[in-house]
Coordinates of C-alpha atoms in Angstrom, one line a residue:
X434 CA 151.2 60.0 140.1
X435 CA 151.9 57.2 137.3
X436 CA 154.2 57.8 134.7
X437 CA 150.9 57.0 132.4
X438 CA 149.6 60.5 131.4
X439 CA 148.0 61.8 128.2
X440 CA 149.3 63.9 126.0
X441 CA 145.2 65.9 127.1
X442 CA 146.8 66.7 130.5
X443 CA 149.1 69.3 129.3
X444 CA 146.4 70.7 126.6
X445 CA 143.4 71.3 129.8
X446 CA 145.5 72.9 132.2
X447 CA 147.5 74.7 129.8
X448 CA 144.3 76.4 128.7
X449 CA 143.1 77.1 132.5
X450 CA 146.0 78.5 133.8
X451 CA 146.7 80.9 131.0
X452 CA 142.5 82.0 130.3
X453 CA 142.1 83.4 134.3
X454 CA 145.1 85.8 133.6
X455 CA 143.5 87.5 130.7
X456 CA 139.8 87.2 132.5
X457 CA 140.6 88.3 136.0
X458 CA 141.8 91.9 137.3
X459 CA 142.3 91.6 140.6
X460 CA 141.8 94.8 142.8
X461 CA 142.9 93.4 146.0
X462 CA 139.5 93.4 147.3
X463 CA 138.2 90.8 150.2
X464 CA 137.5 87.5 148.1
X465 CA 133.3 86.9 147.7
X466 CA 132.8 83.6 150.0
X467 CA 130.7 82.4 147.0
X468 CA 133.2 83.3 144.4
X469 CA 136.2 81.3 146.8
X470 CA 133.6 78.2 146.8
X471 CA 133.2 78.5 143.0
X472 CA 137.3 78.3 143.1
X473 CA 136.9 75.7 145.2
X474 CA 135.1 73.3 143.7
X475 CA 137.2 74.4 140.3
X476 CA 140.4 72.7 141.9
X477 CA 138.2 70.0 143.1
X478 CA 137.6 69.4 139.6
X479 CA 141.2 69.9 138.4
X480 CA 142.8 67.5 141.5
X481 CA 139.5 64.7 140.0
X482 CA 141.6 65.6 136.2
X483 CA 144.8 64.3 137.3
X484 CA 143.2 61.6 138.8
X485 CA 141.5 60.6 135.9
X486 CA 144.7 61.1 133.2
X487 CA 147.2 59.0 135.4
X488 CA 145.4 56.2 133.5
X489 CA 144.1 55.8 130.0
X490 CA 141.3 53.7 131.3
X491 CA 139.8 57.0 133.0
X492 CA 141.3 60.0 130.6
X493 CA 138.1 60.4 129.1
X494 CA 136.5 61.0 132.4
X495 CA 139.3 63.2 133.8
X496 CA 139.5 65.5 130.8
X497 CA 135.6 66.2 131.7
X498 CA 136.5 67.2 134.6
X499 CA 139.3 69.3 133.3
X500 CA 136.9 71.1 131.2
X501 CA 134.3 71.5 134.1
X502 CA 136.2 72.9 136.0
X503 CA 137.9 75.1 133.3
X504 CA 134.5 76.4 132.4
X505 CA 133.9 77.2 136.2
X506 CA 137.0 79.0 136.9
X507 CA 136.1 81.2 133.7
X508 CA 132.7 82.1 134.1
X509 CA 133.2 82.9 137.8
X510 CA 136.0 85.7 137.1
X511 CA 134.0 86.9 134.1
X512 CA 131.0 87.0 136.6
X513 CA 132.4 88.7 139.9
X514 CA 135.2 91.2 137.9
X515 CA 134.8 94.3 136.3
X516 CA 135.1 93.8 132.8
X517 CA 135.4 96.8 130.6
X518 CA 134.0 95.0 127.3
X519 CA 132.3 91.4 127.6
X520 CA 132.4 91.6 123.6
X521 CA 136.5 91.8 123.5
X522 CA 136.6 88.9 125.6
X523 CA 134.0 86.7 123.8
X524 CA 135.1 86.8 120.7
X525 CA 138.4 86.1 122.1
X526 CA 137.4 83.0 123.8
X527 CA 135.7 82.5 120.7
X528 CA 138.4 82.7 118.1
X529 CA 141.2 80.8 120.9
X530 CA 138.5 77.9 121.2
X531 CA 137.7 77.5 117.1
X532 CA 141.4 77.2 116.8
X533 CA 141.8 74.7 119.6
X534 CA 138.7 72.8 117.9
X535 CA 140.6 72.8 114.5
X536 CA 144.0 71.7 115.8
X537 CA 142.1 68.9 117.9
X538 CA 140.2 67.3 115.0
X539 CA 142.7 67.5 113.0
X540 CA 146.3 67.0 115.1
X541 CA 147.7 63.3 114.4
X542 CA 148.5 61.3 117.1
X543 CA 152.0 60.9 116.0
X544 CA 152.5 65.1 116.8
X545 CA 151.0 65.0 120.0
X546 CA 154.6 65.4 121.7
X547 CA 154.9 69.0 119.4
X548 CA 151.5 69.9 120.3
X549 CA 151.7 69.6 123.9
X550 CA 155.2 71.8 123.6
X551 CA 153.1 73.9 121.6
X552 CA 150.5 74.3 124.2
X553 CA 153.3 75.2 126.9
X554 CA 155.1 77.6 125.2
X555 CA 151.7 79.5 124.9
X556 CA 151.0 79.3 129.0
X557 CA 154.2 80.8 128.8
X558 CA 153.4 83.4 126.8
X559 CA 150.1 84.3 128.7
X560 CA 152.1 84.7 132.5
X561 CA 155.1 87.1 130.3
X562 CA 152.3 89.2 129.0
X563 CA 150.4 89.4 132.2
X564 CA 153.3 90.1 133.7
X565 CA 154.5 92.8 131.3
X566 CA 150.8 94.5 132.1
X567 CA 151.0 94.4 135.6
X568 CA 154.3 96.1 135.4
X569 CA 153.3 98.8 132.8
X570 CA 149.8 99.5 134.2
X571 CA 149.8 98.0 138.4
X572 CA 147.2 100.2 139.0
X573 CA 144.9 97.5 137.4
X574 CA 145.9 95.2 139.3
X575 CA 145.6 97.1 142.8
X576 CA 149.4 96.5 143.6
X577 CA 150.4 99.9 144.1
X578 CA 151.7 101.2 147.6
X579 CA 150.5 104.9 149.1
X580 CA 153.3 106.6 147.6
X581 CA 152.9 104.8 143.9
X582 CA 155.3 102.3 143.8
X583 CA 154.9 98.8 143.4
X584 CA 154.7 96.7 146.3
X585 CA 157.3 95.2 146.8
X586 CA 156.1 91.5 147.0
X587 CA 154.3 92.3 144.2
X588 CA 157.9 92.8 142.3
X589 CA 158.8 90.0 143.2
X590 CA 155.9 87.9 142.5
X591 CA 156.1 90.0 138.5
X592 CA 159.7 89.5 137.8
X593 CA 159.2 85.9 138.9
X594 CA 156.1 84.8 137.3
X595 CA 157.7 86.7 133.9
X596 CA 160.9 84.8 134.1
X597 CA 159.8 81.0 134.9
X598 CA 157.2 82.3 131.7
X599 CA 160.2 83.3 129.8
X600 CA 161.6 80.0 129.8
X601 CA 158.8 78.2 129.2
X602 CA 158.1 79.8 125.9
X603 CA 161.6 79.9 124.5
X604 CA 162.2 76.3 126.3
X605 CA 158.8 75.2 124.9
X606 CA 159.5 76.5 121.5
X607 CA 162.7 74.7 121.3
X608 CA 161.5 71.7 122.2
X609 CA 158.2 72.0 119.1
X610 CA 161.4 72.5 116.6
X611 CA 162.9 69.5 117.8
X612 CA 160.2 67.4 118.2
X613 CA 158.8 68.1 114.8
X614 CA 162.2 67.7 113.1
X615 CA 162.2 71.8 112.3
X616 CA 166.1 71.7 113.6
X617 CA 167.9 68.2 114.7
X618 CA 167.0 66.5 117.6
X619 CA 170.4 65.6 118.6
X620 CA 172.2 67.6 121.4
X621 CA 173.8 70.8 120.4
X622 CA 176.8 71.6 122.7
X623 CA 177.6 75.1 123.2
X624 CA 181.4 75.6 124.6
X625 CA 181.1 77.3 128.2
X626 CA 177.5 76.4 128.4
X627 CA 177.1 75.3 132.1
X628 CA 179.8 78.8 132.9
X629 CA 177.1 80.8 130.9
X630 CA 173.8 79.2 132.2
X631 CA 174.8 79.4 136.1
X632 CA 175.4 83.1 134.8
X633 CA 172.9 84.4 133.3
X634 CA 170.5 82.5 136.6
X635 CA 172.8 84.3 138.7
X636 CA 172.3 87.5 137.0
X637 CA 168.1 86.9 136.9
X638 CA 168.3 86.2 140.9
X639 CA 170.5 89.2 141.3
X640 CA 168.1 92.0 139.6
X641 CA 165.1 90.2 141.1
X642 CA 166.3 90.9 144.4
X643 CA 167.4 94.4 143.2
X644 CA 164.7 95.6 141.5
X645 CA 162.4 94.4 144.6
X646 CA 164.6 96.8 146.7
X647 CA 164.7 100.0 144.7
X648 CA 163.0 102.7 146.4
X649 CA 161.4 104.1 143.2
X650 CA 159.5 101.6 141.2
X651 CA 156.5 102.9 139.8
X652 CA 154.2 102.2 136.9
X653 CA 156.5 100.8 133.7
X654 CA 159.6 102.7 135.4
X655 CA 163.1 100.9 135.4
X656 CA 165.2 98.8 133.0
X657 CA 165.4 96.0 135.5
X658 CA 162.2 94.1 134.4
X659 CA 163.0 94.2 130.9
X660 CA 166.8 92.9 131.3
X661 CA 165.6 90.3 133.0
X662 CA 162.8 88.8 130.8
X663 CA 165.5 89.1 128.0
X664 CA 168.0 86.7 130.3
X665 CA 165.4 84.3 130.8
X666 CA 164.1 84.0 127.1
X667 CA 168.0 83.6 126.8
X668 CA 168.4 80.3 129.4
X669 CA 165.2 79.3 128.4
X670 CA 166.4 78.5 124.7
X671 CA 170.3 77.7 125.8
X672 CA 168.7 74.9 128.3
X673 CA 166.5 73.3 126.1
X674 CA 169.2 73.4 122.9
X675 CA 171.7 70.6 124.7
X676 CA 169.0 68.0 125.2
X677 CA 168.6 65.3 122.8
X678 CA 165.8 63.5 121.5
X679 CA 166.3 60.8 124.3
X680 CA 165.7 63.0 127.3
X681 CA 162.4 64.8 125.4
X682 CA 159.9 62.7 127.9
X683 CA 161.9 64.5 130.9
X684 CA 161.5 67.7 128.8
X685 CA 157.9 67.7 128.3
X686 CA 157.5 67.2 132.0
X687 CA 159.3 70.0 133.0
X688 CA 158.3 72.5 130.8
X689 CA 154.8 71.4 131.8
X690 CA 155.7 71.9 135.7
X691 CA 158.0 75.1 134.7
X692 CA 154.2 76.9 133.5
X693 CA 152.5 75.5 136.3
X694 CA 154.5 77.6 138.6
X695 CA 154.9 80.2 136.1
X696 CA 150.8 80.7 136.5
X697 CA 151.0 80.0 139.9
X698 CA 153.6 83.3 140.4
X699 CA 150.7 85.4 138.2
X700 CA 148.1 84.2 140.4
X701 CA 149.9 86.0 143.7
X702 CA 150.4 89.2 141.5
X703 CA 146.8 89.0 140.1
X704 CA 145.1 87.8 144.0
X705 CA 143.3 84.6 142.5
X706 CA 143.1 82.3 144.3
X707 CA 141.9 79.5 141.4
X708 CA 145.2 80.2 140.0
X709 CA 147.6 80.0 142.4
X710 CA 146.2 76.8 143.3
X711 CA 145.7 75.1 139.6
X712 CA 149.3 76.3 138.9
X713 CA 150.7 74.8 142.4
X714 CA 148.9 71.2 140.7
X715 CA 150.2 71.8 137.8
X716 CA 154.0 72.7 138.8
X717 CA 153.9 69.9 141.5
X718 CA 152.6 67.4 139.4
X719 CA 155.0 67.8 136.2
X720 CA 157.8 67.6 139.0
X721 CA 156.7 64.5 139.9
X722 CA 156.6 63.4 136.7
X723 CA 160.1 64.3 135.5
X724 CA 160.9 62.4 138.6
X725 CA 159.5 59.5 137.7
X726 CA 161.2 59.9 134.5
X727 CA 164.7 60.6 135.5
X728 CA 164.4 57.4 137.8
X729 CA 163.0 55.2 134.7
X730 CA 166.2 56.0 133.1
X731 CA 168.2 55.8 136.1
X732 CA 169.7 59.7 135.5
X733 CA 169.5 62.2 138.0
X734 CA 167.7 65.4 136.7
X735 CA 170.7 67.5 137.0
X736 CA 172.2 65.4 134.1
X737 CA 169.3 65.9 131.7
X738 CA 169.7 69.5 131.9
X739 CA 172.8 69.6 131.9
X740 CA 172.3 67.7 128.4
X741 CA 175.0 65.8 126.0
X742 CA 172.9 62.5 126.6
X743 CA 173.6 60.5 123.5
X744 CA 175.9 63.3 121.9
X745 CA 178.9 60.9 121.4
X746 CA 179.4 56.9 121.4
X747 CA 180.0 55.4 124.5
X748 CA 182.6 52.9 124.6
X749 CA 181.2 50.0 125.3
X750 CA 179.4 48.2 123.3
X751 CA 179.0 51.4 120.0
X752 CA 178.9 49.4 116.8
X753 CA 180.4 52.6 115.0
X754 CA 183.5 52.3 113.1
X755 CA 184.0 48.6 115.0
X756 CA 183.4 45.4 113.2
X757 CA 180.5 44.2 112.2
X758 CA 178.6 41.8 113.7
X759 CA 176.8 38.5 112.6
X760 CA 172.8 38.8 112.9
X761 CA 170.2 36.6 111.7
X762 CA 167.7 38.4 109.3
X763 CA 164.0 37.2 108.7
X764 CA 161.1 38.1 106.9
X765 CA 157.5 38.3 107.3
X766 CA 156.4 34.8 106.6
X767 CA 159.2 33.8 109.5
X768 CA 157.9 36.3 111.7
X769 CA 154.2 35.0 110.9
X770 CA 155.1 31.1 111.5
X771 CA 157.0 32.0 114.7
X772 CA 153.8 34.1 116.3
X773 CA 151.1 31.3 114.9
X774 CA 153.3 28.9 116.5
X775 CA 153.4 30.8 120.3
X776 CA 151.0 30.6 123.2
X777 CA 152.4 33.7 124.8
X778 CA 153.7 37.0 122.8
X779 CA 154.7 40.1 124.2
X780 CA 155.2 43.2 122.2
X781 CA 157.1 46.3 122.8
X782 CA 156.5 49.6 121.2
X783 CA 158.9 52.8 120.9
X784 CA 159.7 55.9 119.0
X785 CA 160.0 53.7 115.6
X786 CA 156.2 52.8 115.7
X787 CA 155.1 56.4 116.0
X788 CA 157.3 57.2 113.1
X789 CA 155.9 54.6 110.9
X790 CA 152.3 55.1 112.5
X791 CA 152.2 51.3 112.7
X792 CA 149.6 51.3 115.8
X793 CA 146.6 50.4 114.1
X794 CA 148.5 47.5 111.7
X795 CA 149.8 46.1 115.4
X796 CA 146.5 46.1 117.3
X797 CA 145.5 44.3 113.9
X798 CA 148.4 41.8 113.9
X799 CA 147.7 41.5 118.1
X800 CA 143.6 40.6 117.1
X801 CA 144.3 38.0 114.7
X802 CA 147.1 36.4 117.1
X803 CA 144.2 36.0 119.7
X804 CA 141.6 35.0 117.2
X805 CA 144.2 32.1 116.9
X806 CA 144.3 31.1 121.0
X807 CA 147.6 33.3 121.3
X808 CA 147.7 35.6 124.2
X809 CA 149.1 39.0 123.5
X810 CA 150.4 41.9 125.8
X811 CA 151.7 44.9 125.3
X812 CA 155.0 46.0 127.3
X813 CA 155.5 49.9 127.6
X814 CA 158.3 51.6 129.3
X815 CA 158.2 55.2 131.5
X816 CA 160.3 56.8 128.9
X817 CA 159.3 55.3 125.5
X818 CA 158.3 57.8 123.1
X819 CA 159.0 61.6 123.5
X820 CA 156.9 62.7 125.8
X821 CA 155.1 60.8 129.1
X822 CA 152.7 58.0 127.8
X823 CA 153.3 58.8 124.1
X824 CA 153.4 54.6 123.5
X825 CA 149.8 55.2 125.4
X826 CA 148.4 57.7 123.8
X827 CA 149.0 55.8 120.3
X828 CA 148.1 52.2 121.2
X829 CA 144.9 54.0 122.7
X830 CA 144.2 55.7 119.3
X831 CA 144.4 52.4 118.3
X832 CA 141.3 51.2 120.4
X833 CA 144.2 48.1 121.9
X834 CA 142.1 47.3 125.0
X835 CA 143.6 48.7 127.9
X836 CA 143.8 45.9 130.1
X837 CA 146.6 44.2 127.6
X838 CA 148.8 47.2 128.3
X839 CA 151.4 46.9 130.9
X840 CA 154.2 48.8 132.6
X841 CA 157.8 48.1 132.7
X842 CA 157.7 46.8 136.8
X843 CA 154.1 44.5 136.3
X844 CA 155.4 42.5 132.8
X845 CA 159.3 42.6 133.1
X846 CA 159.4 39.1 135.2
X847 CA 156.9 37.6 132.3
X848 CA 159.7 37.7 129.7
X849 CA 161.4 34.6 131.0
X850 CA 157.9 32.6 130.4
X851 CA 157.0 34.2 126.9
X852 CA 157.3 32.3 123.7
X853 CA 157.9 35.8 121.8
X854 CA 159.2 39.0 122.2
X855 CA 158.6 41.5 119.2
X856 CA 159.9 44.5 119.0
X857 CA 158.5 47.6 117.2
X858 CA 160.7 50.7 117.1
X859 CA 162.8 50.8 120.5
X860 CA 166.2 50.3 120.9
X861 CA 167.7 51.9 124.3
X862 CA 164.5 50.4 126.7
X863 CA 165.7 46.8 125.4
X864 CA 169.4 47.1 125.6
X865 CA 171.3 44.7 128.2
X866 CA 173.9 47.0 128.2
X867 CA 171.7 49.1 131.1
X868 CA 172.1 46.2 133.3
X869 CA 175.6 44.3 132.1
X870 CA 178.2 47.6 130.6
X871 CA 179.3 50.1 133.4
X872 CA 180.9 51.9 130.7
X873 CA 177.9 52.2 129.1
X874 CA 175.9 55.9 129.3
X875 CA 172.4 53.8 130.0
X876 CA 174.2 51.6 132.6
X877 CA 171.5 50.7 135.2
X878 CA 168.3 52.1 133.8
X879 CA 165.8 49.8 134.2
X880 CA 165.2 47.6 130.6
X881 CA 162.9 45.3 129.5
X882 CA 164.4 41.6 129.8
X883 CA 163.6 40.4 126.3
X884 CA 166.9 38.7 126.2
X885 CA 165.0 35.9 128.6
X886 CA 162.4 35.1 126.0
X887 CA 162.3 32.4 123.5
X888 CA 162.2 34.2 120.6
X889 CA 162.8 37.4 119.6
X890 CA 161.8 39.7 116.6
X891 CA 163.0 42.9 116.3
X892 CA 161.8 45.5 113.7
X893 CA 164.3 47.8 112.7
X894 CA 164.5 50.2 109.4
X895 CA 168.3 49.5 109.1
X896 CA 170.8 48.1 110.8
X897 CA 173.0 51.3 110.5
X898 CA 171.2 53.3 113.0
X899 CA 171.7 53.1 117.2
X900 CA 169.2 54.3 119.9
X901 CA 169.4 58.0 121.2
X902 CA 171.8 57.1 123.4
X903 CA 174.4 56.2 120.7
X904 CA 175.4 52.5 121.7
X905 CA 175.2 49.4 120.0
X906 CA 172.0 46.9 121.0
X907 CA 173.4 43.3 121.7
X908 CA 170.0 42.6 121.3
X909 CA 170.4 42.4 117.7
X910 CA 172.8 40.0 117.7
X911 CA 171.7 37.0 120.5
X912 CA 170.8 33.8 118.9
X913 CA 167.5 34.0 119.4
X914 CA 167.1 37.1 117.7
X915 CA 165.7 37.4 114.3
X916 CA 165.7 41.1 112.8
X917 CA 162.8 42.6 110.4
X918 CA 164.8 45.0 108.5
X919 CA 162.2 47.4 106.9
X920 CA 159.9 50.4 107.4
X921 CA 157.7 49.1 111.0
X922 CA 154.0 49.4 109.1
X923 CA 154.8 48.0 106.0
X924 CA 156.6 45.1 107.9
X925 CA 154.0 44.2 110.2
X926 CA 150.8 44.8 107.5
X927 CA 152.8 41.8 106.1
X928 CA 152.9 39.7 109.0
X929 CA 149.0 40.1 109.1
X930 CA 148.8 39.0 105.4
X931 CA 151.3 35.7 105.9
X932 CA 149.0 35.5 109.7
X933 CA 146.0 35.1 107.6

């Protein structure tokens, strides 16, 4: 799966894996063979949905296919279970979709990263609360034994799905406040945190395995269940709370695969099939993609959890407290002369540009470069942005045609022929550092080689600020180098007047 996914992935299976555990009340019945083809061709739809969002050329297309099959999953456990009043329900879905329609309309582009953690932390929610009623009333659900007790399968499944929920929402919730500046998006490290985290899993897996052997476990009976949703709202929020801002893509992507198997867990204890197997895509998918991640920053995913990224200056290379550097700083009409003047430009967004919003004065600035013969691409790294395909999602928004977007492996060897290199709002994807400083914390994540090109312009607010990952950018101070100190869309809305 390519690291290319829109911010709608998380949104349409977020909404199909929590709907089903409200709708369907399993009774452990044989499965209708037209009710396991309905199913059916729901994944089908769902596996055609990641297919079509692992490329913004097709996200339109697999987000209708997302919603097909959402809407067939949904009718056909409305359909074929009991349900005690269709009313409740409706005006449920009702009320849950005019909220979804409002926050769609009118959600920036910028907040999609919040939104989507927004959107997990309430799958979350849905497999805690379906959990919580199958444990309080499992006579619903048909997983009762002869004697009254739960099955004990059916414990396990419960405490399970409730726990991987649990740490979704707090997780999820954690990550909104960071992402949406509500609490600092630097790394917060708590003394004895790794001693307490392998602790409190310990003591989750321990009363999991306990509460699956007690001989008595009937309807809402025991302390176990409770103790153990509290523990993992706990390590869901002291996980989450260590990450900085620079690891949020990884974050994103696990939380995502954390509700896929969260809903997959519910969809054993609730005998549906559609979920079991939408969760499983889900789970496996996000997995896949904080893989691809962690390997696009050349950190193994045991690192990010373990968080601190970025939480104190590296040695090599951190401009803080050191002596200060000699740069060359331009201005718009310099910047404007230079691109006029190139045949081949190649520019790179990151976090910066979705600050400023400058997407749709860069896709402006990119049209009246090729009015003028120049050719212009558009260089985007795995982990630019905060979440997966955040520099996608906004040059999209943008209407930039998708065919001048490229990926870190198919443009990198094209900086050594371009005339210009410009630079809108990253810092760590463009630092040599990765590839020259062992002592550096991004040493040998994969970077774009803009140090090769001609010319380089590089937008920055100030030149008091470092990447996420707290290190210097040598990148500022090459020869070629000229740096555009000032906010990114005011800055390039003034290239396009001196272009013109």
């Amino acid at each position: 799966m390519k690291a290319v996914v829109t911010t709608s992935l998380g949104a349409v299976l977020a909404l199909f894996t929590a709907t089903p555990a409200y709708a369907a009340g399993a009774e452990g019945q044989a499965v209708n063979p037209w009710v396991a083809l309905a199913y059916l061709v729901a994944g089908v739809f769902f596996i055609l949905a990641l297919r079509g969002l692992s490329s913004p050329a097709t996200s339109r297309r697999g987000n209708r296919f997302g919603m097909a099959g959402m809407l067939i999953a949904v009718v056909t456990t409305l359909v074929t279970h009991s349900v005690g009043n269709i009313w409740e329900i409706a005006i449920a879905i009702a009320i849950g979709g005019a909220v979804g329609f409002v926050i769609a309309r009118r959600i920036a582009m910028t907040a999609m990263p919040q939104l989507v953690a927004a959107f997990h932390s309430l799958v979350g929610l849905a497999a805690v609360l379906v959990a919580a009623a199958a444990f309080l009333n499992p006579g619903s659900f048909g997983i009762l034994d002869a004697a009254g007790n739960i099955l004990a399968v059916s414990r396990v499944e419960m405490v399970l799905g409730a726990a991987i929920g649990a740490i979704t929402f707090s997780g999820s919730v954690i990550a909104f406040a960071k992402l949406n500046g509500n609490m600092s998006g630097a790394p917060i490290m708590l003394p004895g945190r790794h001693i307490i985290n392998l602790g409190t899993l310990l003591a989750i897996i321990v009363l999991t395995v306990l509460y699956a052997m007690q001989p008595v476990a009937g309807a809402g009976e025991g302390w176990i269940f409770w103790v153990v949703l509290g523990l993992a709202f706990a390590i869901g929020f002291l996980l989450i709370i260590p990450i900085g801002g620079a690891d949020m893509p990884v974050v994103v992507s696990m939380l995502n695969s954390y509700s896929g198997w969260a809903a997959a867990a519910m969809g054993f204890t609730l005998h549906n099939t559609a979920m079991i197997v939408t969760g499983a895509l889900v789970g496996s998918s996000g997995a896949i993609l904080s893989y691809i991640m962690c390997r696009a920053m050349n950190r193994s995913f045991i690192s990010v959890i373990a968080g601190g990224f970025g939480a104190e200056d590296s040695s090599g290379g951190s401009a803080a407290g050191g002596e200060q550097r000699p740069y060359k700083q331009g201005s718009a009409d310099d910047a404007a002369f230079m691109l006029e003047q190139a045949e081949k430009v190649i520019i790179i967004p990151g976090y910066g540009m979705a600050v400023a919003q400058a997407q749709h004065a860069l896709r402006e600035m990119g049209d009246v470069l090729k009015e003028k013969g120049v050719e212009v691409k558009y260089a985007i790294h795995p982990v630019a942005g905060r979440m997966p395909g955040h520099m996608n999602v906004l040059l999209a928004e943008a209407n930039v045609p998708y065919d001048e977007v490229f990926e870190l492996e198919d443009i990198n060897s094209e900086f050594a022929t371009a005339d210009v290199a410009f630079i809108i709002g990253a810092n760590d994807v463009v630092n040599p550092a990765a590839k020259t400083d062992k002592s550096s914390p991004i040493y040998g994540m994969p970077v774009f080689d803009v140090d090769k090109a001609k010319q380089v312009f590089f937008i920055k607010r100030s030149m008091g600020g470092v990447g996420y990952a707290g290190v210097d950018n040598d990148v500022f101070y090459m020869n070629q180098t000229t740096m555009l100190l000032s906010d990114a869309k005011k800055m390039v809305e003034e290239i396009v007047k001196a272009l013109d």
